[in-house]
Amino acid sequence: QYYCKYSPEGYDLLNQEVFLRFPEDEYIDFDDSRIFTKSKRMKQIVQDIMQSHASGIHFREWNAGPALDSVMKDEGFQLDIEVDWRTGFIHGGNKWNCGTWMDKMGESDLAGNRGVPTTPRDGAAIEITALLKSSLDWLTSLKNFGFSGVKTRDDRFVQYSEWSELIQESFEAEYYMEEGGYYRDAIESSDPLACEQMRPNYLIAMAISPGIFDVNHARLALASAEKNLTGPLGMKTLSSNDPAYRPN
C-alpha cells in the first residue's frame, strides 16, 4: 500500500512481472532448474495471497525437526490457517508454534519452558485482523486491480468490500473488553487466559486500521495502555497485573 502511495513508481508496481523463487506449489531446493522460470504480475501475487487465506492454508514446515528448530515440539511444525466466515477474521497457529512477530520460543530447562512459546498467540491476533482489514479496504479502493474478491472453500464468492464489512461489524463485539476498558490480544486461542490478556498489539492495530475502532472505546483503551503497559523503557509486552507476567 505505502510503496504504491509514496514511490515514484506508484501503482505501476502492481503490473510488474515478478519471477518466482517457488514456481510450483511446493518447496524446491536452491539449485532446482525450475527456480525463476515462471513469473506473475504483482497484482496476481497479491490476489493469490488473499485467495490462499480465504481457501485455508495447511502445511507442515519443510525440514521439520531439530534441524529447523532444536526445541520446538513436533505439533508446532503443523500450521493451519483459516478464515472464520462468521466474523471474517483470520485464525491460525497453535500453542506450540511461535506464530507472530512478538513470540519467543522457551529454551530453559530450569524454568520448565523448553519448547513452550513464551507468548502464545494462536487464534485471531488483533493486529493480524487490523492488517487484514486495511488490506481489504485498500483492494476495494483500487480502480484497476482486476479482482473484486475471493472464493471460500465451499465455492461461495465474497467481495472484498463484503469481507471488510463483516470484520467491521464483528470487531468491537469480539475484541473489546468492557471490564477494564481495553482490547483483548487474541480471540479463540487454545489458552483461555490469552483471550483476555492486555498486550500492546491493540495499539499497533489502531495505527494500522483506526477506522475499525469505536472512538470512545479507543480513548478508554489508550488510557488503559498508558496506565498498565507503559514501562521505563517503552511498552510492556503484558500488563503487570496479568497472572502470567514475569518481571524477571
PDB file of C-alpha atoms in Angstrom:
ATOM      1  CA  GLN A   1       0.000   0.000   0.000  1.00  0.00           C
ATOM      2  CA  TYR A   2       2.568   2.546   1.114  1.00  0.00           C
ATOM      3  CA  TYR A   3       5.022   1.732  -1.654  1.00  0.00           C
ATOM      4  CA  CYS A   4       2.335   2.396  -4.247  1.00  0.00           C
ATOM      5  CA  LYS A   5       1.316   5.578  -2.459  1.00  0.00           C
ATOM      6  CA  TYR A   6       4.719   7.171  -1.948  1.00  0.00           C
ATOM      7  CA  SER A   7       7.151   5.771  -4.532  1.00  0.00           C
ATOM      8  CA  PRO A   8       7.735   7.360  -7.965  1.00  0.00           C
ATOM      9  CA  GLU A   9       6.704   4.032  -9.495  1.00  0.00           C
ATOM     10  CA  GLY A  10       3.296   4.284  -7.850  1.00  0.00           C
ATOM     11  CA  TYR A  11       0.579   1.827  -8.786  1.00  0.00           C
ATOM     12  CA  ASP A  12       2.567   0.636 -11.813  1.00  0.00           C
ATOM     13  CA  LEU A  13       4.200  -1.715  -9.310  1.00  0.00           C
ATOM     14  CA  LEU A  14       1.088  -3.901  -9.438  1.00  0.00           C
ATOM     15  CA  ASN A  15       1.624  -4.560 -13.154  1.00  0.00           C
ATOM     16  CA  GLN A  16       5.301  -5.535 -12.831  1.00  0.00           C
ATOM     17  CA  GLU A  17       6.308  -9.113 -13.647  1.00  0.00           C
ATOM     18  CA  VAL A  18       7.889 -10.927 -10.690  1.00  0.00           C
ATOM     19  CA  PHE A  19       9.991 -14.045 -11.268  1.00  0.00           C
ATOM     20  CA  LEU A  20       9.075 -16.725  -8.753  1.00  0.00           C
ATOM     21  CA  ARG A  21      11.541 -18.392  -6.408  1.00  0.00           C
ATOM     22  CA  PHE A  22       8.942 -21.115  -5.852  1.00  0.00           C
ATOM     23  CA  PRO A  23       7.140 -21.509  -9.196  1.00  0.00           C
ATOM     24  CA  GLU A  24       5.398 -24.689  -8.048  1.00  0.00           C
ATOM     25  CA  ASP A  25       3.181 -25.134  -5.007  1.00  0.00           C
ATOM     26  CA  GLU A  26       5.935 -26.948  -3.147  1.00  0.00           C
ATOM     27  CA  TYR A  27       9.380 -26.365  -1.696  1.00  0.00           C
ATOM     28  CA  ILE A  28      12.188 -26.713  -4.221  1.00  0.00           C
ATOM     29  CA  ASP A  29      15.923 -26.525  -3.483  1.00  0.00           C
ATOM     30  CA  PHE A  30      18.150 -23.610  -4.419  1.00  0.00           C
ATOM     31  CA  ASP A  31      19.684 -25.464  -7.389  1.00  0.00           C
ATOM     32  CA  ASP A  32      16.415 -26.714  -8.905  1.00  0.00           C
ATOM     33  CA  SER A  33      16.089 -25.896 -12.609  1.00  0.00           C
ATOM     34  CA  ARG A  34      12.550 -24.542 -12.128  1.00  0.00           C
ATOM     35  CA  ILE A  35      13.646 -21.598  -9.961  1.00  0.00           C
ATOM     36  CA  PHE A  36      12.821 -18.213 -11.555  1.00  0.00           C
ATOM     37  CA  THR A  37      11.497 -19.839 -14.744  1.00  0.00           C
ATOM     38  CA  LYS A  38       7.957 -18.559 -14.252  1.00  0.00           C
ATOM     39  CA  SER A  39       6.610 -15.121 -13.446  1.00  0.00           C
ATOM     40  CA  LYS A  40       3.405 -13.435 -12.385  1.00  0.00           C
ATOM     41  CA  ARG A  41       2.254  -9.861 -12.194  1.00  0.00           C
ATOM     42  CA  MET A  42       2.425  -8.401  -8.720  1.00  0.00           C
ATOM     43  CA  LYS A  43      -1.367  -7.918  -8.681  1.00  0.00           C
ATOM     44  CA  GLN A  44      -1.838 -11.646  -9.338  1.00  0.00           C
ATOM     45  CA  ILE A  45       0.515 -12.488  -6.455  1.00  0.00           C
ATOM     46  CA  VAL A  46      -1.498 -10.218  -4.140  1.00  0.00           C
ATOM     47  CA  GLN A  47      -4.696 -11.906  -5.299  1.00  0.00           C
ATOM     48  CA  ASP A  48      -3.151 -15.354  -4.788  1.00  0.00           C
ATOM     49  CA  ILE A  49      -2.239 -14.443  -1.209  1.00  0.00           C
ATOM     50  CA  MET A  50      -5.769 -13.274  -0.426  1.00  0.00           C
ATOM     51  CA  GLN A  51      -7.286 -16.333  -2.095  1.00  0.00           C
ATOM     52  CA  SER A  52      -4.954 -18.698  -0.223  1.00  0.00           C
ATOM     53  CA  HIS A  53      -6.134 -17.314   3.104  1.00  0.00           C
ATOM     54  CA  ALA A  54      -9.784 -17.478   2.035  1.00  0.00           C
ATOM     55  CA  SER A  55      -9.398 -21.119   0.966  1.00  0.00           C
ATOM     56  CA  GLY A  56      -7.361 -22.115   4.036  1.00  0.00           C
ATOM     57  CA  ILE A  57      -3.621 -22.772   4.354  1.00  0.00           C
ATOM     58  CA  HIS A  58      -2.494 -26.111   5.773  1.00  0.00           C
ATOM     59  CA  PHE A  59       1.063 -27.383   5.735  1.00  0.00           C
ATOM     60  CA  ARG A  60       3.860 -28.925   7.751  1.00  0.00           C
ATOM     61  CA  GLU A  61       7.007 -26.823   7.775  1.00  0.00           C
ATOM     62  CA  TRP A  62       9.686 -28.008   5.373  1.00  0.00           C
ATOM     63  CA  ASN A  63      12.540 -29.890   7.052  1.00  0.00           C
ATOM     64  CA  ALA A  64      10.533 -30.064  10.289  1.00  0.00           C
ATOM     65  CA  GLY A  65      12.529 -31.308  13.240  1.00  0.00           C
ATOM     66  CA  PRO A  66      15.707 -30.448  15.154  1.00  0.00           C
ATOM     67  CA  ALA A  67      17.489 -29.136  12.044  1.00  0.00           C
ATOM     68  CA  LEU A  68      14.869 -26.396  11.751  1.00  0.00           C
ATOM     69  CA  ASP A  69      14.140 -25.767  15.443  1.00  0.00           C
ATOM     70  CA  SER A  70      16.009 -27.683  18.106  1.00  0.00           C
ATOM     71  CA  VAL A  71      13.414 -27.227  20.855  1.00  0.00           C
ATOM     72  CA  MET A  72      10.016 -26.952  19.110  1.00  0.00           C
ATOM     73  CA  LYS A  73       7.586 -29.759  19.867  1.00  0.00           C
ATOM     74  CA  ASP A  74       6.519 -31.844  16.881  1.00  0.00           C
ATOM     75  CA  GLU A  75       2.987 -30.433  16.899  1.00  0.00           C
ATOM     76  CA  GLY A  76       4.393 -26.932  16.410  1.00  0.00           C
ATOM     77  CA  PHE A  77       5.564 -27.644  12.865  1.00  0.00           C
ATOM     78  CA  GLN A  78       1.997 -28.144  11.589  1.00  0.00           C
ATOM     79  CA  LEU A  79       0.409 -24.845  10.561  1.00  0.00           C
ATOM     80  CA  ASP A  80      -3.291 -24.378   9.883  1.00  0.00           C
ATOM     81  CA  ILE A  81      -4.710 -21.001   8.895  1.00  0.00           C
ATOM     82  CA  GLU A  82      -8.407 -20.406   8.164  1.00  0.00           C
ATOM     83  CA  VAL A  83     -10.881 -17.560   7.814  1.00  0.00           C
ATOM     84  CA  ASP A  84     -13.778 -17.687  10.246  1.00  0.00           C
ATOM     85  CA  TRP A  85     -16.559 -16.505   7.948  1.00  0.00           C
ATOM     86  CA  ARG A  86     -18.743 -15.812  10.970  1.00  0.00           C
ATOM     87  CA  THR A  87     -16.509 -12.815  11.770  1.00  0.00           C
ATOM     88  CA  GLY A  88     -14.190 -12.500   8.767  1.00  0.00           C
ATOM     89  CA  PHE A  89     -11.110 -12.873  10.991  1.00  0.00           C
ATOM     90  CA  ILE A  90      -8.066 -14.984  10.091  1.00  0.00           C
ATOM     91  CA  HIS A  91      -7.346 -17.679  12.681  1.00  0.00           C
ATOM     92  CA  GLY A  92      -4.098 -19.588  12.747  1.00  0.00           C
ATOM     93  CA  GLY A  93      -1.248 -21.276  14.517  1.00  0.00           C
ATOM     94  CA  ASN A  94      -1.150 -23.489  17.562  1.00  0.00           C
ATOM     95  CA  LYS A  95       0.128 -23.187  21.102  1.00  0.00           C
ATOM     96  CA  TRP A  96       3.430 -24.918  20.259  1.00  0.00           C
ATOM     97  CA  ASN A  97       4.404 -22.589  17.405  1.00  0.00           C
ATOM     98  CA  CYS A  98       5.719 -19.011  17.553  1.00  0.00           C
ATOM     99  CA  GLY A  99       3.177 -17.721  15.084  1.00  0.00           C
ATOM    100  CA  THR A 100       3.507 -13.926  15.314  1.00  0.00           C
ATOM    101  CA  TRP A 101       6.230 -11.303  15.495  1.00  0.00           C
ATOM    102  CA  MET A 102       6.406 -10.973  19.293  1.00  0.00           C
ATOM    103  CA  ASP A 103       6.787 -14.669  20.167  1.00  0.00           C
ATOM    104  CA  LYS A 104       9.912 -16.227  21.663  1.00  0.00           C
ATOM    105  CA  MET A 105      10.368 -19.974  21.993  1.00  0.00           C
ATOM    106  CA  GLY A 106      11.193 -21.066  25.540  1.00  0.00           C
ATOM    107  CA  GLU A 107      14.564 -22.808  25.810  1.00  0.00           C
ATOM    108  CA  SER A 108      15.129 -23.160  29.547  1.00  0.00           C
ATOM    109  CA  ASP A 109      15.057 -26.487  31.372  1.00  0.00           C
ATOM    110  CA  LEU A 110      15.490 -24.608  34.654  1.00  0.00           C
ATOM    111  CA  ALA A 111      12.349 -22.525  34.032  1.00  0.00           C
ATOM    112  CA  GLY A 112      10.495 -25.522  32.602  1.00  0.00           C
ATOM    113  CA  ASN A 113       9.645 -23.734  29.355  1.00  0.00           C
ATOM    114  CA  ARG A 114      11.722 -25.653  26.815  1.00  0.00           C
ATOM    115  CA  GLY A 115       9.639 -26.000  23.648  1.00  0.00           C
ATOM    116  CA  VAL A 116       6.871 -23.767  25.007  1.00  0.00           C
ATOM    117  CA  PRO A 117       6.371 -20.338  23.347  1.00  0.00           C
ATOM    118  CA  THR A 118       6.689 -17.596  25.946  1.00  0.00           C
ATOM    119  CA  THR A 119       3.957 -15.564  24.275  1.00  0.00           C
ATOM    120  CA  PRO A 120       1.458 -17.994  22.716  1.00  0.00           C
ATOM    121  CA  ARG A 121      -0.877 -16.036  20.440  1.00  0.00           C
ATOM    122  CA  ASP A 122      -2.686 -18.612  18.344  1.00  0.00           C
ATOM    123  CA  GLY A 123      -6.220 -17.819  17.297  1.00  0.00           C
ATOM    124  CA  ALA A 124      -7.030 -14.408  15.785  1.00  0.00           C
ATOM    125  CA  ALA A 125      -4.401 -11.917  16.976  1.00  0.00           C
ATOM    126  CA  ILE A 126      -5.726  -8.365  16.959  1.00  0.00           C
ATOM    127  CA  GLU A 127      -3.037  -6.754  14.785  1.00  0.00           C
ATOM    128  CA  ILE A 128      -3.424  -9.512  12.178  1.00  0.00           C
ATOM    129  CA  THR A 129      -7.128  -8.649  11.991  1.00  0.00           C
ATOM    130  CA  ALA A 130      -6.240  -4.962  11.547  1.00  0.00           C
ATOM    131  CA  LEU A 131      -3.736  -5.784   8.788  1.00  0.00           C
ATOM    132  CA  LEU A 132      -6.405  -7.811   7.014  1.00  0.00           C
ATOM    133  CA  LYS A 133      -8.984  -5.016   7.333  1.00  0.00           C
ATOM    134  CA  SER A 134      -6.540  -2.447   5.969  1.00  0.00           C
ATOM    135  CA  SER A 135      -5.654  -4.735   3.049  1.00  0.00           C
ATOM    136  CA  LEU A 136      -9.299  -5.342   2.184  1.00  0.00           C
ATOM    137  CA  ASP A 137     -10.116  -1.629   2.256  1.00  0.00           C
ATOM    138  CA  TRP A 138      -7.129  -0.887   0.026  1.00  0.00           C
ATOM    139  CA  LEU A 139      -8.028  -3.561  -2.522  1.00  0.00           C
ATOM    140  CA  THR A 140     -11.626  -2.321  -2.573  1.00  0.00           C
ATOM    141  CA  SER A 141     -10.408   1.196  -3.362  1.00  0.00           C
ATOM    142  CA  LEU A 142      -8.185   0.194  -6.321  1.00  0.00           C
ATOM    143  CA  LYS A 143      -9.746   1.026  -9.680  1.00  0.00           C
ATOM    144  CA  ASN A 144      -7.610  -1.206 -11.915  1.00  0.00           C
ATOM    145  CA  PHE A 145      -6.738  -4.110  -9.655  1.00  0.00           C
ATOM    146  CA  GLY A 146      -8.743  -6.560 -11.752  1.00  0.00           C
ATOM    147  CA  PHE A 147     -10.048  -8.696  -8.875  1.00  0.00           C
ATOM    148  CA  SER A 148     -13.037  -7.888  -6.675  1.00  0.00           C
ATOM    149  CA  GLY A 149     -12.996 -10.743  -4.175  1.00  0.00           C
ATOM    150  CA  VAL A 150     -12.243 -14.368  -3.357  1.00  0.00           C
ATOM    151  CA  LYS A 151     -13.924 -17.752  -3.253  1.00  0.00           C
ATOM    152  CA  THR A 152     -14.437 -19.614   0.010  1.00  0.00           C
ATOM    153  CA  ARG A 153     -13.678 -23.298   0.384  1.00  0.00           C
ATOM    154  CA  ASP A 154     -17.341 -24.098  -0.340  1.00  0.00           C
ATOM    155  CA  ASP A 155     -17.100 -22.102  -3.602  1.00  0.00           C
ATOM    156  CA  ARG A 156     -19.014 -19.039  -2.391  1.00  0.00           C
ATOM    157  CA  PHE A 157     -17.800 -15.738  -3.867  1.00  0.00           C
ATOM    158  CA  VAL A 158     -17.104 -12.993  -1.311  1.00  0.00           C
ATOM    159  CA  GLN A 159     -16.376  -9.458  -2.454  1.00  0.00           C
ATOM    160  CA  TYR A 160     -13.538  -7.621  -0.725  1.00  0.00           C
ATOM    161  CA  SER A 161     -15.964  -4.905   0.380  1.00  0.00           C
ATOM    162  CA  GLU A 162     -18.259  -7.579   1.863  1.00  0.00           C
ATOM    163  CA  TRP A 163     -15.366  -9.222   3.723  1.00  0.00           C
ATOM    164  CA  SER A 164     -14.262  -5.843   5.088  1.00  0.00           C
ATOM    165  CA  GLU A 165     -17.790  -5.018   6.280  1.00  0.00           C
ATOM    166  CA  LEU A 166     -18.032  -8.358   8.056  1.00  0.00           C
ATOM    167  CA  ILE A 167     -14.872  -7.565  10.033  1.00  0.00           C
ATOM    168  CA  GLN A 168     -16.129  -4.060  10.800  1.00  0.00           C
ATOM    169  CA  GLU A 169     -19.375  -5.445  12.198  1.00  0.00           C
ATOM    170  CA  SER A 170     -17.642  -8.119  14.294  1.00  0.00           C
ATOM    171  CA  PHE A 171     -14.586  -6.317  15.637  1.00  0.00           C
ATOM    172  CA  GLU A 172     -15.850  -4.427  18.680  1.00  0.00           C
ATOM    173  CA  ALA A 173     -18.066  -7.250  19.924  1.00  0.00           C
ATOM    174  CA  GLU A 174     -15.253  -9.783  19.669  1.00  0.00           C
ATOM    175  CA  TYR A 175     -12.246  -7.799  20.891  1.00  0.00           C
ATOM    176  CA  TYR A 176     -13.374  -5.016  23.226  1.00  0.00           C
ATOM    177  CA  MET A 177     -13.297  -5.808  26.954  1.00  0.00           C
ATOM    178  CA  GLU A 178     -15.890  -3.644  28.698  1.00  0.00           C
ATOM    179  CA  GLU A 179     -14.465  -4.588  32.070  1.00  0.00           C
ATOM    180  CA  GLY A 180     -11.060  -2.942  32.057  1.00  0.00           C
ATOM    181  CA  GLY A 181     -11.613  -0.769  29.001  1.00  0.00           C
ATOM    182  CA  TYR A 182      -9.135  -2.385  26.609  1.00  0.00           C
ATOM    183  CA  TYR A 183      -8.973  -4.657  23.571  1.00  0.00           C
ATOM    184  CA  ARG A 184      -8.113  -8.302  24.094  1.00  0.00           C
ATOM    185  CA  ASP A 185      -4.934  -9.508  22.415  1.00  0.00           C
ATOM    186  CA  ALA A 186      -6.439 -12.515  20.620  1.00  0.00           C
ATOM    187  CA  ILE A 187      -9.678 -14.425  20.373  1.00  0.00           C
ATOM    188  CA  GLU A 188     -10.349 -18.164  20.239  1.00  0.00           C
ATOM    189  CA  SER A 189      -6.847 -19.012  21.426  1.00  0.00           C
ATOM    190  CA  SER A 190      -6.123 -22.514  22.723  1.00  0.00           C
ATOM    191  CA  ASP A 191      -5.230 -20.841  26.028  1.00  0.00           C
ATOM    192  CA  PRO A 192      -8.362 -19.256  27.571  1.00  0.00           C
ATOM    193  CA  LEU A 193      -6.170 -16.822  29.547  1.00  0.00           C
ATOM    194  CA  ALA A 194      -4.671 -15.458  26.323  1.00  0.00           C
ATOM    195  CA  CYS A 195      -8.143 -14.413  25.216  1.00  0.00           C
ATOM    196  CA  GLU A 196      -8.320 -11.829  27.997  1.00  0.00           C
ATOM    197  CA  GLN A 197      -4.742 -10.574  28.076  1.00  0.00           C
ATOM    198  CA  MET A 198      -3.814  -6.926  27.709  1.00  0.00           C
ATOM    199  CA  ARG A 199      -0.842  -6.599  25.373  1.00  0.00           C
ATOM    200  CA  PRO A 200       0.400  -3.629  23.305  1.00  0.00           C
ATOM    201  CA  ASN A 201      -0.697  -5.127  19.999  1.00  0.00           C
ATOM    202  CA  TYR A 202      -4.030  -3.309  20.007  1.00  0.00           C
ATOM    203  CA  LEU A 203      -2.036  -0.081  19.716  1.00  0.00           C
ATOM    204  CA  ILE A 204      -0.455  -1.442  16.534  1.00  0.00           C
ATOM    205  CA  ALA A 205      -3.949  -2.306  15.295  1.00  0.00           C
ATOM    206  CA  MET A 206      -5.079   1.271  15.975  1.00  0.00           C
ATOM    207  CA  ALA A 207      -2.204   2.648  13.892  1.00  0.00           C
ATOM    208  CA  ILE A 208      -2.851   0.217  11.031  1.00  0.00           C
ATOM    209  CA  SER A 209      -6.636   0.457  10.798  1.00  0.00           C
ATOM    210  CA  PRO A 210      -8.035   3.241  13.018  1.00  0.00           C
ATOM    211  CA  GLY A 211     -11.463   3.207  11.395  1.00  0.00           C
ATOM    212  CA  ILE A 212     -12.232  -0.229  12.763  1.00  0.00           C
ATOM    213  CA  PHE A 213     -12.347   1.095  16.357  1.00  0.00           C
ATOM    214  CA  ASP A 214     -15.199   2.726  18.236  1.00  0.00           C
ATOM    215  CA  VAL A 215     -13.830   6.182  19.121  1.00  0.00           C
ATOM    216  CA  ASN A 216     -14.991   6.190  22.755  1.00  0.00           C
ATOM    217  CA  HIS A 217     -13.722   2.673  23.371  1.00  0.00           C
ATOM    218  CA  ALA A 218     -10.407   3.588  21.749  1.00  0.00           C
ATOM    219  CA  ARG A 219      -9.944   6.550  24.107  1.00  0.00           C
ATOM    220  CA  LEU A 220     -10.521   4.301  27.122  1.00  0.00           C
ATOM    221  CA  ALA A 221      -8.155   1.693  25.701  1.00  0.00           C
ATOM    222  CA  LEU A 222      -5.401   4.265  25.189  1.00  0.00           C
ATOM    223  CA  ALA A 223      -5.777   5.346  28.819  1.00  0.00           C
ATOM    224  CA  SER A 224      -5.649   1.691  29.934  1.00  0.00           C
ATOM    225  CA  ALA A 225      -2.468   1.143  27.919  1.00  0.00           C
ATOM    226  CA  GLU A 226      -0.843   4.216  29.433  1.00  0.00           C
ATOM    227  CA  LYS A 227      -1.740   3.037  32.933  1.00  0.00           C
ATOM    228  CA  ASN A 228      -0.930  -0.669  32.584  1.00  0.00           C
ATOM    229  CA  LEU A 229       1.588  -1.109  29.773  1.00  0.00           C
ATOM    230  CA  THR A 230       3.902   1.899  29.980  1.00  0.00           C
ATOM    231  CA  GLY A 231       7.294   0.973  31.396  1.00  0.00           C
ATOM    232  CA  PRO A 232      10.623   2.778  31.891  1.00  0.00           C
ATOM    233  CA  LEU A 233      11.949   1.570  28.514  1.00  0.00           C
ATOM    234  CA  GLY A 234       8.761   1.628  26.440  1.00  0.00           C
ATOM    235  CA  MET A 235       5.699  -0.587  26.196  1.00  0.00           C
ATOM    236  CA  LYS A 236       5.488  -3.762  28.250  1.00  0.00           C
ATOM    237  CA  THR A 237       4.535  -6.891  26.328  1.00  0.00           C
ATOM    238  CA  LEU A 238       1.986  -7.793  29.004  1.00  0.00           C
ATOM    239  CA  SER A 239       0.167  -5.997  31.793  1.00  0.00           C
ATOM    240  CA  SER A 240       1.960  -6.406  35.106  1.00  0.00           C
ATOM    241  CA  ASN A 241      -1.438  -7.253  36.636  1.00  0.00           C
ATOM    242  CA  ASP A 242      -1.649 -10.400  34.495  1.00  0.00           C
ATOM    243  CA  PRO A 243      -1.049 -13.742  36.310  1.00  0.00           C
ATOM    244  CA  ALA A 244       1.368 -14.723  33.519  1.00  0.00           C
ATOM    245  CA  TYR A 245       3.511 -11.581  33.934  1.00  0.00           C
ATOM    246  CA  ARG A 246       7.136 -12.319  34.809  1.00  0.00           C
ATOM    247  CA  PRO A 247       9.163  -9.198  35.669  1.00  0.00           C
ATOM    248  CA  ASN A 248      12.498 -11.043  35.772  1.00  0.00           C
TER     249      ASN A 248
END
